[in-house]
XYZ file of C-alpha atoms in Angstrom:
336
model
C -37.012 -86.225 -94.273
C -38.732 -82.915 -93.490
C -37.986 -79.613 -95.239
C -39.390 -77.616 -92.323
C -37.632 -74.395 -91.372
C -36.237 -74.821 -87.799
C -37.165 -71.753 -85.807
C -36.133 -70.700 -82.311
C -38.748 -68.501 -80.733
C -37.011 -66.701 -77.837
C -39.450 -66.157 -74.889
C -39.049 -63.724 -72.056
C -42.258 -65.108 -70.481
C -44.234 -61.879 -71.074
C -47.500 -62.866 -72.800
C -47.807 -59.758 -74.822
C -44.265 -60.317 -76.271
C -44.454 -64.091 -76.721
C -47.867 -63.937 -78.435
C -46.525 -61.457 -81.050
C -43.765 -63.845 -81.952
C -46.122 -66.810 -81.932
C -48.525 -64.793 -84.081
C -45.880 -63.999 -86.738
C -44.871 -67.615 -86.960
C -48.514 -68.741 -86.994
C -49.092 -66.742 -90.191
C -45.687 -67.614 -91.626
C -46.506 -71.329 -91.205
C -49.466 -70.929 -93.567
C -46.856 -70.179 -96.348
C -43.890 -72.172 -95.256
C -43.505 -75.353 -93.167
C -41.973 -74.453 -89.788
C -40.573 -76.487 -86.865
C -40.806 -74.045 -83.956
C -39.118 -74.503 -80.610
C -39.621 -71.963 -77.784
C -36.489 -71.130 -75.910
C -36.805 -69.367 -72.577
C -34.340 -66.512 -71.950
C -33.973 -64.481 -68.785
C -31.823 -61.331 -68.561
C -29.806 -61.733 -65.315
C -28.977 -58.162 -64.320
C -31.619 -55.998 -66.023
C -30.445 -52.457 -66.630
C -26.751 -53.201 -66.022
C -26.774 -56.051 -68.546
C -28.496 -53.897 -71.194
C -25.894 -51.129 -70.758
C -22.950 -53.489 -70.984
C -24.401 -55.605 -73.775
C -24.991 -52.596 -76.009
C -21.238 -51.845 -75.989
C -20.380 -55.493 -76.201
C -22.446 -56.055 -79.309
C -21.269 -52.814 -81.019
C -17.647 -53.860 -80.590
C -18.280 -57.401 -81.817
C -16.712 -58.924 -78.744
C -17.078 -62.640 -77.754
C -20.813 -63.343 -78.289
C -20.817 -66.744 -76.673
C -19.249 -65.345 -73.480
C -21.616 -62.405 -73.509
C -24.613 -64.691 -73.814
C -23.508 -66.894 -70.895
C -22.792 -63.866 -68.673
C -26.010 -61.894 -69.387
C -28.661 -64.603 -69.842
C -30.083 -67.650 -68.122
C -30.689 -69.753 -71.218
C -30.617 -73.426 -72.191
C -30.928 -73.596 -75.907
C -31.300 -76.757 -78.019
C -28.333 -78.755 -79.392
C -29.578 -78.682 -82.995
C -28.972 -75.206 -84.442
C -31.795 -73.021 -85.859
C -32.392 -71.813 -89.376
C -34.123 -68.681 -88.058
C -34.346 -66.807 -84.763
C -37.457 -64.834 -83.825
C -38.330 -62.786 -80.750
C -40.251 -59.791 -79.367
C -39.697 -57.613 -76.337
C -36.649 -55.581 -75.423
C -35.151 -58.120 -72.989
C -34.858 -60.733 -75.791
C -33.196 -58.271 -78.299
C -29.628 -58.845 -77.115
C -30.027 -62.644 -76.966
C -31.506 -62.552 -80.422
C -28.417 -60.806 -81.775
C -25.893 -62.855 -79.898
C -27.445 -66.131 -81.014
C -27.646 -64.859 -84.598
C -23.886 -64.176 -84.470
C -23.295 -67.559 -82.866
C -25.134 -69.548 -85.544
C -24.977 -67.104 -88.480
C -28.676 -67.403 -89.460
C -31.325 -64.771 -90.185
C -33.095 -63.125 -87.252
C -36.363 -61.302 -86.835
C -37.131 -58.926 -83.994
C -40.536 -57.325 -83.187
C -40.682 -54.050 -81.322
C -38.243 -51.462 -80.038
C -34.643 -52.710 -80.068
C -33.755 -50.702 -76.971
C -30.319 -49.160 -77.716
C -29.562 -51.520 -80.569
C -29.557 -50.463 -84.186
C -32.224 -52.116 -86.317
C -29.696 -53.024 -88.969
C -28.370 -55.879 -86.793
C -31.626 -57.735 -87.358
C -32.414 -59.355 -90.668
C -35.937 -57.951 -90.369
C -36.948 -55.420 -87.678
C -40.724 -55.191 -87.293
C -42.268 -51.962 -85.795
C -45.580 -50.160 -85.835
C -43.824 -46.807 -86.539
C -41.073 -46.414 -89.153
C -37.464 -46.287 -87.898
C -35.825 -45.415 -91.211
C -33.585 -48.493 -91.056
C -32.842 -50.577 -94.133
C -34.208 -53.772 -92.509
C -37.285 -52.094 -90.998
C -40.671 -53.607 -91.775
C -43.499 -51.294 -90.768
C -46.471 -53.227 -89.569
C -50.121 -52.206 -89.899
C -50.904 -54.525 -86.989
C -48.739 -56.373 -84.567
C -48.776 -60.132 -85.308
C -51.378 -62.157 -83.511
C -51.948 -65.883 -83.296
C -55.710 -65.252 -83.249
C -57.409 -66.746 -86.221
C -60.714 -64.897 -86.460
C -62.594 -67.833 -88.089
C -61.448 -70.330 -85.438
C -62.126 -67.858 -82.614
C -65.654 -67.097 -83.953
C -66.441 -70.878 -84.090
C -65.174 -71.451 -80.565
C -67.161 -68.444 -79.379
C -70.441 -69.661 -80.955
C -70.002 -73.095 -79.349
C -69.186 -71.611 -75.947
C -72.083 -69.181 -76.107
C -74.616 -71.881 -76.937
C -73.338 -74.050 -74.043
C -72.848 -71.328 -71.416
C -75.121 -68.277 -72.008
C -78.879 -68.706 -71.551
C -79.822 -65.151 -72.495
C -80.665 -64.261 -76.150
C -79.626 -60.664 -75.665
C -76.629 -59.308 -77.579
C -73.253 -59.696 -75.862
C -70.549 -57.073 -75.496
C -67.112 -58.115 -74.178
C -65.002 -55.764 -72.115
C -61.236 -56.560 -72.010
C -59.607 -54.685 -69.088
C -55.953 -53.926 -68.996
C -54.569 -51.611 -66.293
C -51.640 -49.430 -65.437
C -49.424 -49.077 -68.464
C -48.608 -46.996 -71.603
C -48.708 -43.814 -69.489
C -52.133 -44.572 -68.066
C -52.794 -44.971 -64.339
C -56.010 -46.181 -62.802
C -57.365 -45.309 -59.402
C -60.138 -47.288 -57.693
C -62.550 -44.572 -58.661
C -61.683 -45.025 -62.338
C -62.684 -48.701 -62.201
C -65.858 -47.807 -60.372
C -66.663 -45.255 -63.036
C -66.074 -47.832 -65.831
C -68.466 -50.290 -64.049
C -71.204 -47.733 -63.679
C -70.836 -46.798 -67.347
C -71.037 -50.448 -68.393
C -74.234 -50.918 -66.341
C -75.785 -47.928 -68.044
C -74.890 -49.141 -71.560
C -76.404 -52.572 -70.686
C -79.608 -50.870 -69.643
C -79.767 -48.476 -72.593
C -78.978 -50.997 -75.322
C -80.478 -54.094 -73.636
C -77.218 -56.003 -73.848
C -75.194 -58.106 -71.386
C -71.513 -57.971 -70.694
C -68.770 -60.502 -70.866
C -65.783 -59.251 -68.824
C -62.144 -60.282 -68.695
C -59.773 -58.540 -66.319
C -55.974 -59.040 -66.275
C -52.972 -59.007 -63.970
C -52.540 -55.316 -64.545
C -56.099 -54.480 -63.486
C -54.832 -55.145 -59.860
C -56.924 -56.899 -57.275
C -58.295 -53.635 -55.822
C -59.208 -52.300 -59.260
C -60.884 -55.654 -60.079
C -62.905 -55.546 -56.902
C -64.037 -51.981 -57.589
C -65.150 -52.848 -61.099
C -66.912 -56.005 -59.924
C -68.810 -54.105 -57.198
C -69.869 -51.331 -59.678
C -71.311 -53.567 -62.443
C -74.955 -54.335 -61.828
C -75.636 -58.063 -61.653
C -78.310 -57.741 -64.271
C -75.721 -56.247 -66.650
C -73.308 -59.236 -66.490
C -73.541 -62.451 -68.452
C -70.095 -63.911 -67.686
C -66.877 -62.662 -66.155
C -63.318 -63.821 -65.784
C -61.928 -62.123 -62.663
C -58.251 -62.684 -63.121
C -57.265 -62.121 -59.503
C -60.040 -64.456 -58.270
C -60.220 -67.316 -60.754
C -58.323 -66.820 -64.071
C -59.551 -68.804 -66.992
C -57.678 -69.204 -70.374
C -60.670 -68.368 -72.549
C -60.091 -64.716 -73.386
C -60.083 -65.387 -77.125
C -63.267 -67.407 -76.814
C -65.002 -64.491 -75.243
C -63.892 -62.241 -78.107
C -65.407 -64.745 -80.548
C -68.606 -65.038 -78.537
C -69.276 -61.354 -78.355
C -71.276 -59.290 -80.853
C -69.007 -56.254 -80.146
C -65.667 -56.099 -78.310
C -64.401 -53.307 -76.015
C -60.887 -52.871 -74.696
C -59.173 -50.281 -72.387
C -56.658 -48.110 -74.218
C -53.632 -48.915 -72.115
C -52.554 -52.174 -73.782
C -51.390 -52.307 -77.393
C -51.144 -56.058 -77.365
C -54.748 -56.464 -76.158
C -55.938 -53.916 -78.688
C -54.184 -55.854 -81.510
C -55.715 -59.132 -80.246
C -59.168 -57.600 -80.311
C -58.654 -56.243 -83.815
C -57.446 -59.693 -84.942
C -60.797 -61.197 -83.724
C -62.451 -59.264 -86.521
C -65.458 -58.135 -84.501
C -66.650 -54.516 -84.146
C -64.274 -52.928 -81.649
C -64.437 -49.899 -79.253
C -61.379 -48.671 -77.493
C -62.296 -47.108 -74.186
C -60.264 -44.208 -72.838
C -60.174 -43.845 -69.056
C -57.818 -43.411 -66.125
C -55.325 -40.646 -65.537
C -52.563 -39.653 -67.950
C -52.321 -41.029 -71.414
C -50.113 -42.722 -73.980
C -47.087 -41.011 -75.547
C -47.176 -39.581 -79.054
C -45.969 -42.766 -80.858
C -48.568 -44.920 -79.122
C -51.250 -42.331 -79.887
C -50.270 -42.211 -83.545
C -50.798 -45.965 -83.799
C -54.238 -45.635 -82.245
C -55.052 -42.827 -84.657
C -53.989 -45.125 -87.509
C -56.199 -47.926 -86.281
C -59.096 -45.539 -86.120
C -58.501 -44.162 -89.631
C -58.287 -47.662 -91.078
C -61.629 -48.518 -89.409
C -60.329 -51.177 -87.075
C -61.944 -49.471 -84.117
C -63.736 -46.442 -82.705
C -62.473 -44.689 -79.590
C -64.656 -43.180 -76.874
C -64.276 -41.817 -73.417
C -65.756 -43.558 -70.391
C -69.187 -41.939 -69.737
C -69.735 -41.210 -73.464
C -72.948 -42.334 -75.061
C -73.042 -45.322 -77.418
C -75.752 -45.553 -80.057
C -75.019 -49.154 -81.070
C -72.501 -51.500 -82.579
C -69.863 -49.818 -84.909
C -69.179 -51.133 -88.411
C -66.519 -53.723 -89.019
C -63.402 -52.969 -91.096
C -61.232 -54.890 -93.576
C -60.351 -58.365 -92.111
C -57.215 -58.252 -89.987
C -56.088 -61.598 -91.475
C -55.342 -59.864 -94.828
C -52.789 -57.707 -93.026
C -51.260 -60.644 -91.052
C -50.880 -62.710 -94.243
C -49.239 -59.801 -96.026
C -46.770 -59.225 -93.175
C -45.736 -62.883 -93.069
C -45.255 -62.894 -96.863
C -43.155 -59.703 -96.668
C -40.938 -61.167 -93.882
C -40.362 -64.404 -95.817
C -39.487 -62.466 -98.966
C -37.014 -60.232 -97.133
C -35.332 -63.225 -95.576
C -35.221 -64.901 -99.015
C -37.076 -67.838 -97.599
C -39.671 -69.605 -99.794
């Protein structure tokens, strides 16, 4: 008979959200045996559902009926001991299922219109002032720096023939108040070519869905062939080796528009440069988090076109923060 804690991880299918929940459970599993089952949830009517569910939950109306009305969900027969999710569209399902099964629940991120007190533990990067609020230094990540580094070394030996240092550029795209034009991607590619020439390095590149196909094409055309060691062009031929590239690189770079990608890069525990480009910029809360990361030494931030003298120094290992967060959550839930 197993003593594993049965956990339902609610998934909205958004990688940045699901990976945060997976990350938290990855580090919790190092301290407590878990039996994790991912449960897909889809909010049926978007904005309308969120408006109605806010009132429904506040008035403690029929939670089973609300769940069936608002979500496409097929949850397991055996009840959970704990419910975990990230991303606003899972917040209501998280609460409704908690009330259905009367078990602890953990939510990562903004709870939309919901009060944080309805979660047993509400994890955020900025304090909310709530009694159940756990302020994170980093968002959870299922990246284990030691495993990623080993996979990266193996891949580099098998794939890359050059002995030059490798820099990895992780490209996000439109998001967090940042908008990219074709010219912005061209500008980034030209800058990367210049850095490759000045520092005698080669680039690993990984684009994403948000880069857009036109942005990806512009970046690809602007990077000199001699500057490129390997590229994952998401809109041409996606490959699931992003973490491997982070482990293979001597220094990682990431555009400033994706907090989830920035957290993943920090968790790889390699020197990190956050590159600021495009039009617009993040809001105050997002910027405050970036400032905190910089102050803690997780990264340096530079503008596209800026000079780069070399590889920045590395900070305190991210795994220390991930372990501490998992321990804090287990303690708050009175789970040992």
